[in-house]
PDB file of C-alpha atoms in Angstrom:
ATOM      1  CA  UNK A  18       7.532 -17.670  14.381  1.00  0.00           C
ATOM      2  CA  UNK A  19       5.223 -15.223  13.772  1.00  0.00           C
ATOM      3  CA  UNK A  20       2.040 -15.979  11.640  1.00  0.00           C
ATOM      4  CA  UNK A  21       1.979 -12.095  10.443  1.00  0.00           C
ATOM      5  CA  UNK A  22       4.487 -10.581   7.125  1.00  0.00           C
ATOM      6  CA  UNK A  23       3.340  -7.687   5.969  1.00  0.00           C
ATOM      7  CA  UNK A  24       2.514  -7.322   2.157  1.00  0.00           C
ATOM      8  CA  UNK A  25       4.634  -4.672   0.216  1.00  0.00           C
ATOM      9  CA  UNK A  26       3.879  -3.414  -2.784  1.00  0.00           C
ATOM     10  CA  UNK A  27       5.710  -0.789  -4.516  1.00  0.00           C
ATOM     11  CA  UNK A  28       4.197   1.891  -6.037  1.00  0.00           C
ATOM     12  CA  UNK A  29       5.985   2.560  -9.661  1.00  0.00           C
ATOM     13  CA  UNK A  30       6.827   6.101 -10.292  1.00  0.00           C
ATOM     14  CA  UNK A  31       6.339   6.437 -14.577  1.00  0.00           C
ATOM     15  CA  UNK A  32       9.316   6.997 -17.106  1.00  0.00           C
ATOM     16  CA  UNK A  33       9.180   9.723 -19.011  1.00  0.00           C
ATOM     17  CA  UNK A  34      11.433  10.860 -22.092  1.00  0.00           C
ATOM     18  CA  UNK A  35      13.231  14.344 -21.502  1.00  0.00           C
ATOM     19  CA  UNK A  36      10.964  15.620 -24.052  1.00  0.00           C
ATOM     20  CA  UNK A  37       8.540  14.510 -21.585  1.00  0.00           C
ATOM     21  CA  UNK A  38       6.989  11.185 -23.512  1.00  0.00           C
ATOM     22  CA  UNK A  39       6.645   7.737 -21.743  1.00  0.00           C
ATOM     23  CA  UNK A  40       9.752   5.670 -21.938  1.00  0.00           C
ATOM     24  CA  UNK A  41       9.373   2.447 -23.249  1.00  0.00           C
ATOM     25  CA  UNK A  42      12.561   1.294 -22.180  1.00  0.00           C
ATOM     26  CA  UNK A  43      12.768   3.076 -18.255  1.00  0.00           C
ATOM     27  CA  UNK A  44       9.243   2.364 -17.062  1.00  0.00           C
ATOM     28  CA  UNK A  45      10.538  -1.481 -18.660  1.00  0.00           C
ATOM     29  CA  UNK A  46      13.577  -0.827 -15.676  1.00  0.00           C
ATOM     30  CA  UNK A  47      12.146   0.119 -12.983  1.00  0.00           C
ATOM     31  CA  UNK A  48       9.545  -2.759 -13.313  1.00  0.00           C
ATOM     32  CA  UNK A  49      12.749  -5.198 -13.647  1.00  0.00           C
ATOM     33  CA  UNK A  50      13.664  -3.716 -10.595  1.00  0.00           C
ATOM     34  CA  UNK A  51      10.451  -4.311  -8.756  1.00  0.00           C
ATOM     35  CA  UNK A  52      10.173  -7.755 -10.513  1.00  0.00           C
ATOM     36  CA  UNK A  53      13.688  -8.824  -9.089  1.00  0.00           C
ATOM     37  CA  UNK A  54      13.697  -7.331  -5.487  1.00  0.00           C
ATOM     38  CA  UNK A  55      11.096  -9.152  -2.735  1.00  0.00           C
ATOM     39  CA  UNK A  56       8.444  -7.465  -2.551  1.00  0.00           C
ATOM     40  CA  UNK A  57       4.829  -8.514  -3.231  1.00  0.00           C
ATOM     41  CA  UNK A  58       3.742  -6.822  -5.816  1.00  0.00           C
ATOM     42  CA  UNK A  59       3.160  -3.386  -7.533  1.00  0.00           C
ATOM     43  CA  UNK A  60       0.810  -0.083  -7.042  1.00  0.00           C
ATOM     44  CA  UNK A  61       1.195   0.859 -11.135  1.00  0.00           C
ATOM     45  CA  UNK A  62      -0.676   4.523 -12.361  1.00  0.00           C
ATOM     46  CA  UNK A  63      -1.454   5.720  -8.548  1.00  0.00           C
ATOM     47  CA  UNK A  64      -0.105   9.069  -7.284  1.00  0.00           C
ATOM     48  CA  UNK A  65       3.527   7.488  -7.705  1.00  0.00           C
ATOM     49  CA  UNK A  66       3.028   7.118 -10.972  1.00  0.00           C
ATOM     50  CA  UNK A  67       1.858  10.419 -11.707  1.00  0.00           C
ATOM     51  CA  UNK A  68      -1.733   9.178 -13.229  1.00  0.00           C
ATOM     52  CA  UNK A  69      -3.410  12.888 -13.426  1.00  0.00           C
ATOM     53  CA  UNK A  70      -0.827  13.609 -16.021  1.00  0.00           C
ATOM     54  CA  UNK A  71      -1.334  10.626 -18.164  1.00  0.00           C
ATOM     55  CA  UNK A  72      -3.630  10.077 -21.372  1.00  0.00           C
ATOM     56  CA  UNK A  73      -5.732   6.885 -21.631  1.00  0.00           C
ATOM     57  CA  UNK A  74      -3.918   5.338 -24.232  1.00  0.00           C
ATOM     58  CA  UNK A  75      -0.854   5.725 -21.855  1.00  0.00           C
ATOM     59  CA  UNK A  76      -2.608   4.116 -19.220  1.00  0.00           C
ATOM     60  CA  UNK A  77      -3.316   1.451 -21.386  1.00  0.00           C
ATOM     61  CA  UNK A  78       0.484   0.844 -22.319  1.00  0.00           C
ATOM     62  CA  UNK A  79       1.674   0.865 -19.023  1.00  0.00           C
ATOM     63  CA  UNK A  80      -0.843  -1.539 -17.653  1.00  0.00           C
ATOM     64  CA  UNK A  81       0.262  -4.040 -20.662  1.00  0.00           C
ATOM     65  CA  UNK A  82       3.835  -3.537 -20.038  1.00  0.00           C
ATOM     66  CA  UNK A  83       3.688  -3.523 -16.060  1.00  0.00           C
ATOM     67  CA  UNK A  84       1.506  -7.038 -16.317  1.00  0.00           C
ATOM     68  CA  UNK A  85       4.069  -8.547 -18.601  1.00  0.00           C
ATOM     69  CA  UNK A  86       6.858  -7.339 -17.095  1.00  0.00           C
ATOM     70  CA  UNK A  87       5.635  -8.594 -13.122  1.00  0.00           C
ATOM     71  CA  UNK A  88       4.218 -11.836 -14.476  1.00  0.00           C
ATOM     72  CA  UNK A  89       5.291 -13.518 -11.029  1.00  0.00           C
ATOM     73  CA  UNK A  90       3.772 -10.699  -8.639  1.00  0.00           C
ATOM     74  CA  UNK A  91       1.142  -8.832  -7.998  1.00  0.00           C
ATOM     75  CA  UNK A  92      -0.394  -5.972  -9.410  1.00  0.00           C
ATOM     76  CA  UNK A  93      -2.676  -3.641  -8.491  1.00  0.00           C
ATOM     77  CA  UNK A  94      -3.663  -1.278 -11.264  1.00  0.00           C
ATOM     78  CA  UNK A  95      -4.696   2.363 -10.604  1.00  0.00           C
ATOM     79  CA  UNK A  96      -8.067   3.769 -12.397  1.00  0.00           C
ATOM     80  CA  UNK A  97      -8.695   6.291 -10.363  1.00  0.00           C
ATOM     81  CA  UNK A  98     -10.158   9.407 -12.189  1.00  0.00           C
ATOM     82  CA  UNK A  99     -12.133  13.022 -10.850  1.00  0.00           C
ATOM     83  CA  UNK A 100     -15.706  11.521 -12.736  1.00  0.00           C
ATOM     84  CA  UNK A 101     -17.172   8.126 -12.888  1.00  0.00           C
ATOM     85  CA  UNK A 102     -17.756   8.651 -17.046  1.00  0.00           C
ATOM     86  CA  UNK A 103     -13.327   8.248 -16.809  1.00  0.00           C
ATOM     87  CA  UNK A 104     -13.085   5.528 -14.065  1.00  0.00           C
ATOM     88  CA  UNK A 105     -15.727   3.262 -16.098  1.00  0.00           C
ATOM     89  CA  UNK A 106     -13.478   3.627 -19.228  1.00  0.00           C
ATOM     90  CA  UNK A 107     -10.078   2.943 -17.370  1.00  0.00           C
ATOM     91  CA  UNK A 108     -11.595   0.038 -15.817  1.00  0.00           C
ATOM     92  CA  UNK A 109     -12.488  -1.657 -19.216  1.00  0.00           C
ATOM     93  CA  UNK A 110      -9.172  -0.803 -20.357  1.00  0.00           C
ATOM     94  CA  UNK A 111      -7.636  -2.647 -16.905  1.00  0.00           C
ATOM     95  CA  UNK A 112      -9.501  -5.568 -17.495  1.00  0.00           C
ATOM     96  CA  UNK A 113      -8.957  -6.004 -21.259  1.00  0.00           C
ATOM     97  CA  UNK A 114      -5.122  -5.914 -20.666  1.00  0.00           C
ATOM     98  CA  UNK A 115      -5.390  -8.486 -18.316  1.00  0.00           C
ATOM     99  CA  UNK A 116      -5.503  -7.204 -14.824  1.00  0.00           C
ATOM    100  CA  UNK A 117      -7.235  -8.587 -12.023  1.00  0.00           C
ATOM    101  CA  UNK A 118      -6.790  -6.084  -9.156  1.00  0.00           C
ATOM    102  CA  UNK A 119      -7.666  -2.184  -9.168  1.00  0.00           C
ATOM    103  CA  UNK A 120      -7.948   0.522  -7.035  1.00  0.00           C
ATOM    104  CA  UNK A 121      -9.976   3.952  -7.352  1.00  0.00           C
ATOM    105  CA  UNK A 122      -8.749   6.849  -5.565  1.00  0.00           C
ATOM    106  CA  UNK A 123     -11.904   8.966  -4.327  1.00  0.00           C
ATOM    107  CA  UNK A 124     -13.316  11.789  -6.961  1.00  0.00           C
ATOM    108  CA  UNK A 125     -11.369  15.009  -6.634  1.00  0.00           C
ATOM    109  CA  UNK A 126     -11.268  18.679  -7.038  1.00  0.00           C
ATOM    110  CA  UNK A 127     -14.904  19.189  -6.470  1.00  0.00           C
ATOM    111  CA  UNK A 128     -16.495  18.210  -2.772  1.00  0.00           C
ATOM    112  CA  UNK A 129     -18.213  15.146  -2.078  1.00  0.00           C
ATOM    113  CA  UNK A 130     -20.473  14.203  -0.400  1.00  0.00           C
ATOM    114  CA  UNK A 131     -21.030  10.968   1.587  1.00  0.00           C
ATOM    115  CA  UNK A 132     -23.949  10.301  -0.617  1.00  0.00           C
ATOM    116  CA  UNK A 133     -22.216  11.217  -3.636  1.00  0.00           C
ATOM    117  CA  UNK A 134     -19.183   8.625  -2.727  1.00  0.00           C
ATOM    118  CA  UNK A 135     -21.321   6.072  -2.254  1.00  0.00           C
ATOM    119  CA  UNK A 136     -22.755   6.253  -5.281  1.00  0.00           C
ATOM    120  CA  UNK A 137     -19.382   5.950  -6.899  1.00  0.00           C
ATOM    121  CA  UNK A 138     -18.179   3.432  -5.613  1.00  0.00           C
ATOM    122  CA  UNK A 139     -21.378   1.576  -5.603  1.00  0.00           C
ATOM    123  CA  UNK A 140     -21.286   2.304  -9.511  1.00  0.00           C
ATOM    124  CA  UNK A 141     -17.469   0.819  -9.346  1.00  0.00           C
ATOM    125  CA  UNK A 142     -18.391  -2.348  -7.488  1.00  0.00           C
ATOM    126  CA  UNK A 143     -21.469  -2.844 -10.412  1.00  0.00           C
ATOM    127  CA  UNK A 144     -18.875  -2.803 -13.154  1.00  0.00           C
ATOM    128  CA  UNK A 145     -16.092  -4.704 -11.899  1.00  0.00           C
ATOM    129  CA  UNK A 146     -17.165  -8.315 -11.711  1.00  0.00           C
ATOM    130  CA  UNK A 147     -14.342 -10.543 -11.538  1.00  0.00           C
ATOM    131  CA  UNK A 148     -11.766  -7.860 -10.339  1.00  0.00           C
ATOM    132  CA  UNK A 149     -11.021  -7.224  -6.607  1.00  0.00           C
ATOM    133  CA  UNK A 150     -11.307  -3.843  -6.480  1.00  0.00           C
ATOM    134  CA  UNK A 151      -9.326  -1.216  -3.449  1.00  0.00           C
ATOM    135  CA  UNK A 152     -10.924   2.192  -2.524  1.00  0.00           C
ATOM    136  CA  UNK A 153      -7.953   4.411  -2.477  1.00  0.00           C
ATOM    137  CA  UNK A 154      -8.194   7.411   0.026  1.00  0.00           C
ATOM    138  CA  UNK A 155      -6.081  10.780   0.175  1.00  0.00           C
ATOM    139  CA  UNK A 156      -7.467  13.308   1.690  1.00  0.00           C
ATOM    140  CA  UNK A 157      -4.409  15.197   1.801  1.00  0.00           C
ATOM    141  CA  UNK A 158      -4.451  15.125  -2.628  1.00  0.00           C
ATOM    142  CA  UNK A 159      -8.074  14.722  -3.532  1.00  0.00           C
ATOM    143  CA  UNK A 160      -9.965  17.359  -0.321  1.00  0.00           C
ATOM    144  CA  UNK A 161     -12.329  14.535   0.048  1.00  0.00           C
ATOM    145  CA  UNK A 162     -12.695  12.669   3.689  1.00  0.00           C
ATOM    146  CA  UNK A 163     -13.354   9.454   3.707  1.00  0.00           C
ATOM    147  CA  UNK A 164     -14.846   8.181   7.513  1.00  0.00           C
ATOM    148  CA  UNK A 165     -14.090   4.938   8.596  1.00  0.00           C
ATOM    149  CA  UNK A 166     -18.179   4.958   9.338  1.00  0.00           C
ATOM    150  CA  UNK A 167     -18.218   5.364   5.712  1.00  0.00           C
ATOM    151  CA  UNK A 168     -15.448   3.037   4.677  1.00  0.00           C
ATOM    152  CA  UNK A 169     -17.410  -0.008   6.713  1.00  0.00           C
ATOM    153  CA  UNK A 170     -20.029   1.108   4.351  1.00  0.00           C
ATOM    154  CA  UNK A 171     -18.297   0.911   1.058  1.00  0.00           C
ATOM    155  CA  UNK A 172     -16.991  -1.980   2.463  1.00  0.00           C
ATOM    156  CA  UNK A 173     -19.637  -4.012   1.642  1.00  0.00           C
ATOM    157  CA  UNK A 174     -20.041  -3.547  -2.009  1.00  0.00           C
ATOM    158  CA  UNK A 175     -19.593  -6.412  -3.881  1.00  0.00           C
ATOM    159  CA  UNK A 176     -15.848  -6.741  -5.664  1.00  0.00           C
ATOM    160  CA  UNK A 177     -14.513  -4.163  -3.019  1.00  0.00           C
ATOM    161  CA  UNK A 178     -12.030  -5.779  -1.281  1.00  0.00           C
ATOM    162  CA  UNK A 179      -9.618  -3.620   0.607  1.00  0.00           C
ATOM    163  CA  UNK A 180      -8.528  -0.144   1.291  1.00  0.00           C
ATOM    164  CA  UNK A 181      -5.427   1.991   0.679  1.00  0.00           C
ATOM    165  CA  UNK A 182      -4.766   4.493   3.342  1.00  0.00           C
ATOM    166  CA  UNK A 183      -2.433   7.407   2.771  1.00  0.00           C
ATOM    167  CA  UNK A 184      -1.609  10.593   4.693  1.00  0.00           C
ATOM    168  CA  UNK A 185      -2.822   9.298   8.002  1.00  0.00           C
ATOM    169  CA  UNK A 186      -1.406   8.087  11.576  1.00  0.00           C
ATOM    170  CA  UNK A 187      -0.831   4.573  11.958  1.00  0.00           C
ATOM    171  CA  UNK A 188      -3.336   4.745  14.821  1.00  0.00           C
ATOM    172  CA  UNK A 189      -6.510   6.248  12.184  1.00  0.00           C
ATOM    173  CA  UNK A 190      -5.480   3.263  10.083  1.00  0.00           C
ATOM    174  CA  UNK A 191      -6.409   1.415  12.922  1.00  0.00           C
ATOM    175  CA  UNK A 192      -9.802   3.143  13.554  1.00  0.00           C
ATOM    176  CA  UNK A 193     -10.495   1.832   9.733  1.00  0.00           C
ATOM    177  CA  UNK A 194      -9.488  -1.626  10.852  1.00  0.00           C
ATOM    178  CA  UNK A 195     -11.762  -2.085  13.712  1.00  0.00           C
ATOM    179  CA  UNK A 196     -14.693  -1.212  11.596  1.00  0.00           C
ATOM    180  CA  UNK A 197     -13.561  -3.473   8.125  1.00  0.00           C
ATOM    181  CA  UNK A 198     -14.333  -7.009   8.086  1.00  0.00           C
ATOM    182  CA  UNK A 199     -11.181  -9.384   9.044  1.00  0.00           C
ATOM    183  CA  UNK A 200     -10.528 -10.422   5.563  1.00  0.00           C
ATOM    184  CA  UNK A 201     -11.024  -6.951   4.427  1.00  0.00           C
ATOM    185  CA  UNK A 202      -7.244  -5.854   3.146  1.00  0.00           C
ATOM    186  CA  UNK A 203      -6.138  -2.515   4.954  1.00  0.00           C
ATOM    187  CA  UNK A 204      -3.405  -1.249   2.935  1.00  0.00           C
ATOM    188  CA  UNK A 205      -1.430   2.077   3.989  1.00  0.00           C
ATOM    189  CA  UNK A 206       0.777   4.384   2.588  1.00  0.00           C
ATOM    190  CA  UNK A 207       3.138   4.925   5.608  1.00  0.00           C
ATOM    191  CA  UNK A 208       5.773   3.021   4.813  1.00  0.00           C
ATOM    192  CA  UNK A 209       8.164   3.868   7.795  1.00  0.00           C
ATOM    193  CA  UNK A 210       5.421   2.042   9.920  1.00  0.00           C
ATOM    194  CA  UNK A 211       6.426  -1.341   8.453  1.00  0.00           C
ATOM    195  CA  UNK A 212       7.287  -2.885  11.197  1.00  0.00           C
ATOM    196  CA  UNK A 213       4.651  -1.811  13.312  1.00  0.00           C
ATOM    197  CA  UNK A 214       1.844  -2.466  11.019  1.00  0.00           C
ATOM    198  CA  UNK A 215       0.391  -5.689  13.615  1.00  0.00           C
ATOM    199  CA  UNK A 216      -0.143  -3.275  16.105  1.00  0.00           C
ATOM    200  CA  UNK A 217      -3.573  -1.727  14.816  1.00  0.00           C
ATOM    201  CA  UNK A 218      -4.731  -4.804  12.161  1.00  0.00           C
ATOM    202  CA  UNK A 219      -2.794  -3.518   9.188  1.00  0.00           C
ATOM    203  CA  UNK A 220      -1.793  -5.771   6.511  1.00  0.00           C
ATOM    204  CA  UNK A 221       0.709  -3.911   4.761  1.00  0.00           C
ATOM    205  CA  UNK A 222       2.436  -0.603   3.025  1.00  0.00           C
ATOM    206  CA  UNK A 223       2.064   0.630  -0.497  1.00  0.00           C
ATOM    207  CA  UNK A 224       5.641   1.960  -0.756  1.00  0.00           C
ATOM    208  CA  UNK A 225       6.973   4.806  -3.393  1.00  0.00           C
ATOM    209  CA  UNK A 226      10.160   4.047  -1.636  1.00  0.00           C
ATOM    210  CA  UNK A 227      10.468   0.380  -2.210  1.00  0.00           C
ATOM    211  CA  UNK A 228      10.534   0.935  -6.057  1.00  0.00           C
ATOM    212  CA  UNK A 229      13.928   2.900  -5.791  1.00  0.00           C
ATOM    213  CA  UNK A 230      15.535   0.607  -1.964  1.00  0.00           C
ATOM    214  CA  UNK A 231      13.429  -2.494  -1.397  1.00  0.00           C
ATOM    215  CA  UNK A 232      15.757  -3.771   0.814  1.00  0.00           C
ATOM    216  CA  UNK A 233      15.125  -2.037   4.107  1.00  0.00           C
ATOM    217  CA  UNK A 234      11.656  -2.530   3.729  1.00  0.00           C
ATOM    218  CA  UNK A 235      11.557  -6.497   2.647  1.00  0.00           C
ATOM    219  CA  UNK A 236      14.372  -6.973   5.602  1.00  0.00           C
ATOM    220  CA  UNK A 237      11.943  -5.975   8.192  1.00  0.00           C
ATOM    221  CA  UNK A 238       9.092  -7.552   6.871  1.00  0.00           C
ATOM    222  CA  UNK A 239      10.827 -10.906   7.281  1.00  0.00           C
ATOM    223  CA  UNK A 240      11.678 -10.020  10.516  1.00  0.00           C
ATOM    224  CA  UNK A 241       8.194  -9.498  11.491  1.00  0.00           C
ATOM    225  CA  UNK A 242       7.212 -12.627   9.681  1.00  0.00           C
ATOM    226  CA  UNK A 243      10.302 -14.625  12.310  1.00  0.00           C
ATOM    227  CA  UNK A 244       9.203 -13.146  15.282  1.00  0.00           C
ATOM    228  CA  UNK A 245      12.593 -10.824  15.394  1.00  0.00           C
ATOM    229  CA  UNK A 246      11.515  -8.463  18.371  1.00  0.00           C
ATOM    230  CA  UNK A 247      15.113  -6.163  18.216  1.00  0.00           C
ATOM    231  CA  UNK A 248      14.937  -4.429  14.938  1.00  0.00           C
ATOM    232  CA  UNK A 249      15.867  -0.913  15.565  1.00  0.00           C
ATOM    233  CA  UNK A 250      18.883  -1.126  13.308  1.00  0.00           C
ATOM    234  CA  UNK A 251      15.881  -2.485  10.440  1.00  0.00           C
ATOM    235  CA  UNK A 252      13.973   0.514  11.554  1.00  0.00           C
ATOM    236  CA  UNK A 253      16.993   2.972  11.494  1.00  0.00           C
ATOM    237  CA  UNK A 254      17.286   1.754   7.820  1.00  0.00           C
ATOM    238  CA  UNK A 255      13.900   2.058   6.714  1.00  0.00           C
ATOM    239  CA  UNK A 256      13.455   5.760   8.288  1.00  0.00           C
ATOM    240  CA  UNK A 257      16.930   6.519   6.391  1.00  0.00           C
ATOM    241  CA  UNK A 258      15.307   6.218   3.166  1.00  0.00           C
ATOM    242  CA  UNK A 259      11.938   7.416   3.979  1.00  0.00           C
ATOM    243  CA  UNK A 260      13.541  11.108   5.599  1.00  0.00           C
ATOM    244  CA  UNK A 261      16.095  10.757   2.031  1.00  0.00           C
ATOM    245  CA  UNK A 262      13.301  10.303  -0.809  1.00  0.00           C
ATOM    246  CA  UNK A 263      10.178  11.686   1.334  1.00  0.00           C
ATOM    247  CA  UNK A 264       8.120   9.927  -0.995  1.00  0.00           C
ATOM    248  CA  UNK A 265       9.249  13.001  -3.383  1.00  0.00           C
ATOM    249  CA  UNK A 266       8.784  11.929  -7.391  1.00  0.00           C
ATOM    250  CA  UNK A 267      11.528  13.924  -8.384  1.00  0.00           C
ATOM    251  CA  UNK A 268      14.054  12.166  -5.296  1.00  0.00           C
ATOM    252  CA  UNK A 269      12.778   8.996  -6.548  1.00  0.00           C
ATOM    253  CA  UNK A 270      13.536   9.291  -9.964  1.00  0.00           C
ATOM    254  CA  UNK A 271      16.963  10.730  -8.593  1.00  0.00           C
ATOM    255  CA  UNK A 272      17.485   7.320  -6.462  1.00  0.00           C
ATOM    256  CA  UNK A 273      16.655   5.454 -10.017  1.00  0.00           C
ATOM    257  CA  UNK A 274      19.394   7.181 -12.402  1.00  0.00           C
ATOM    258  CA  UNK A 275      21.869   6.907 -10.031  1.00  0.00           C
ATOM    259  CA  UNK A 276      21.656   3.192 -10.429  1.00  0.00           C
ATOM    260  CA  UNK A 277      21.585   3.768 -13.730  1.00  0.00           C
ATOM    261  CA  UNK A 278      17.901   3.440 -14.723  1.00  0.00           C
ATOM    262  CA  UNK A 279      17.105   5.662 -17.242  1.00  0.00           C
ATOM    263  CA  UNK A 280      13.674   7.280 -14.913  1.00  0.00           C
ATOM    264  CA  UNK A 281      13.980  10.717 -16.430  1.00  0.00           C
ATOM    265  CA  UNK A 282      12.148  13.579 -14.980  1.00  0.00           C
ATOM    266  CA  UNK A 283       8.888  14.483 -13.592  1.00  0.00           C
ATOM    267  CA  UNK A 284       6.099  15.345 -15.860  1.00  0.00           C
ATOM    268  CA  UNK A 285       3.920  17.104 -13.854  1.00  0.00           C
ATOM    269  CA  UNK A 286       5.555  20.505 -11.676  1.00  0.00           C
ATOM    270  CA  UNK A 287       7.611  19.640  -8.757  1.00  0.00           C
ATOM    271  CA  UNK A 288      10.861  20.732  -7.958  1.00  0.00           C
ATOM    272  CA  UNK A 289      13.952  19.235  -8.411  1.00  0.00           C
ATOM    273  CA  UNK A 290      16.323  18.274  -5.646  1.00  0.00           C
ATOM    274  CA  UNK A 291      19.167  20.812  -4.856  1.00  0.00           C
ATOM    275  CA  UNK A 292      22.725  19.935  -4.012  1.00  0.00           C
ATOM    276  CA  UNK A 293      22.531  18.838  -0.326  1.00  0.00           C
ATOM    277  CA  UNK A 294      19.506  17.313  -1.469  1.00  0.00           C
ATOM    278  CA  UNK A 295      22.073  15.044  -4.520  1.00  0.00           C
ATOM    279  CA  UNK A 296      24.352  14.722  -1.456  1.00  0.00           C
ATOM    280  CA  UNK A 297      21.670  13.054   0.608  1.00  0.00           C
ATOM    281  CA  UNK A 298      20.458  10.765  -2.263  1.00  0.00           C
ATOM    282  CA  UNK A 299      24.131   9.867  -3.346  1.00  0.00           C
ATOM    283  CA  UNK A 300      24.654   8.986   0.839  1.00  0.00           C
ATOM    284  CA  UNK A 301      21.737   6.338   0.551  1.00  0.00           C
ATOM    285  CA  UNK A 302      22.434   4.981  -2.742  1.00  0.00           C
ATOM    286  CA  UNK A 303      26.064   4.086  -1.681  1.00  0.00           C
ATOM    287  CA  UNK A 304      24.358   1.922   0.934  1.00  0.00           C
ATOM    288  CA  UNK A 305      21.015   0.448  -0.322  1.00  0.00           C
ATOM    289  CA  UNK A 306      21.502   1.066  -4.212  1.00  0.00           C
ATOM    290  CA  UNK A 307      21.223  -2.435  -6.830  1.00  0.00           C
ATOM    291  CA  UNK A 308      21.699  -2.535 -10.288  1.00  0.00           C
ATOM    292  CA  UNK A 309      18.947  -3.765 -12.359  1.00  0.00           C
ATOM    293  CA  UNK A 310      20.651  -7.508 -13.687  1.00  0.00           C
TER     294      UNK A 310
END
């Protein structure tokens, strides 16, 4: 049997109202969901969860509920914000609702410079005794390039203990790894790459996917964990959902109505999918959707 499961945690796209206010009662389903499925543990307020959008005191609420609601798993709450002044302030709001894990997605908008994120995060690890803390990187979202030169770096800040990864190859995760300490947690957001994840040091996916199908994604983590080496029908599963939802809010919160959780719409301004696009989503629910007991 193999010594190696990868961790999955989902990351929780946010409820909204179709007046476009937080919904108590969806963001409370889709974090049953989560809470009943097998997966780890939760990303809650990251890109998912449509965090630029959100006001403080909504960040607030959502951490409460998402901590209540996932008693038994793990969470790993989002404070990432453009300026340190905000990232401070959602950190203090974190830790007075309880959490114990947080991540910080890297200053955006403006350019940084390596001195300039080091100074961040540095300023991060100082106020964040007693949380672990993840750097979150995106260059794809935020413009900023993180190296993994300068992720060894970081690295070593007290509190920081692990990295998410998203928009990269499987194989640039890996240049992170060889650089991170062996108990550093290397975290990326390539889901499809479950399964392959021992290959470069990984220890596992943060998956928008997961919140709406778990199953393809908890099936071939356990058989990774039992040493299953034919999985290509797992695999053919897993890349079903990832090529349905793309990691798309708007397909997500498609995915979630149609097993009747009440997800809503997005806030911020994507489109919505068309009608091959309802076809598609209808296809996969048929075979991976669950109600929420």
């Amino acid at each position: 049997m193999s010594a190696f499961k990868p961790i999955i945690l989902t990351a929780i796209p946010v409820a909204f109202s179709e007046d476009g206010s937080v919904s108590i009662e969806g963001n409370t389903a889709i974090l049953r969901k989560c809470a009943q499925s097998g997966v780890d543990g939760a990303f809650v307020l990251g890109t998912t969860g449509e965090f630029p959008s959100l006001s403080e005191d909504e960040r607030r609420a959502l951490t409460r509920l998402s901590l209540d609601v996932l008693s038994n798993k793990r969470v790993v709450v989002h404070v990432g914000a453009a300026s340190i002044y905000e990232v401070e302030r959602l950190i203090a709001l974190a830790r007075a609702e309880g959490a114990k894990e947080v991540a910080a997605i890297t200053p955006y908008f403006l350019p940084a410079t390596d001195d300039a994120l080091k100074q961040f995060y540095a300023r991060i690890s100082e106020v964040s005794d007693g949380l672990g803390v993840f750097v979150y990187i995106f260059k794809d979202r935020t413009g900023v390039t993180v190296s993994p030169q300068l992720m060894a770096e970081l690295a070593k800040l007290p509190n920081i203990v692990g990295v998410k990864i998203s928009g990269e190859s499987l194989e640039t995760v890996g240049e992170y790894r060889k650089l991170l300490p062996p108990d550093f947690l290397v975290l990326t957001g390539s889901d499809r790459e479950i399964g392959r994840l021992d290959q470069v040091g990984a220890n596992g996916v943060i998956s928008g996917i997961a919140s709406v199908y778990p199953e393809p994604f908890v099936s071939m983590a356990e058989a990774v964990a039992n040493g299953v080496t034919d999985r290509a029908s797992l695999q053919e599963d897993v890349n079903a959902t990832v090529d349905g939802l793309l990691g798309d809010i708007e397909r997500l919160k498609t995915g979630l109505r149609l097993q009747g959780i009440p997800a809503g719409h997005a806030r911020m301004a994507v489109g919505r999918p068309d009608a091959a696009t309802m076809a598609l989503i209808e296809g996969l629910n048929a075979r991976f959707g669950r109600p929420v007991a």
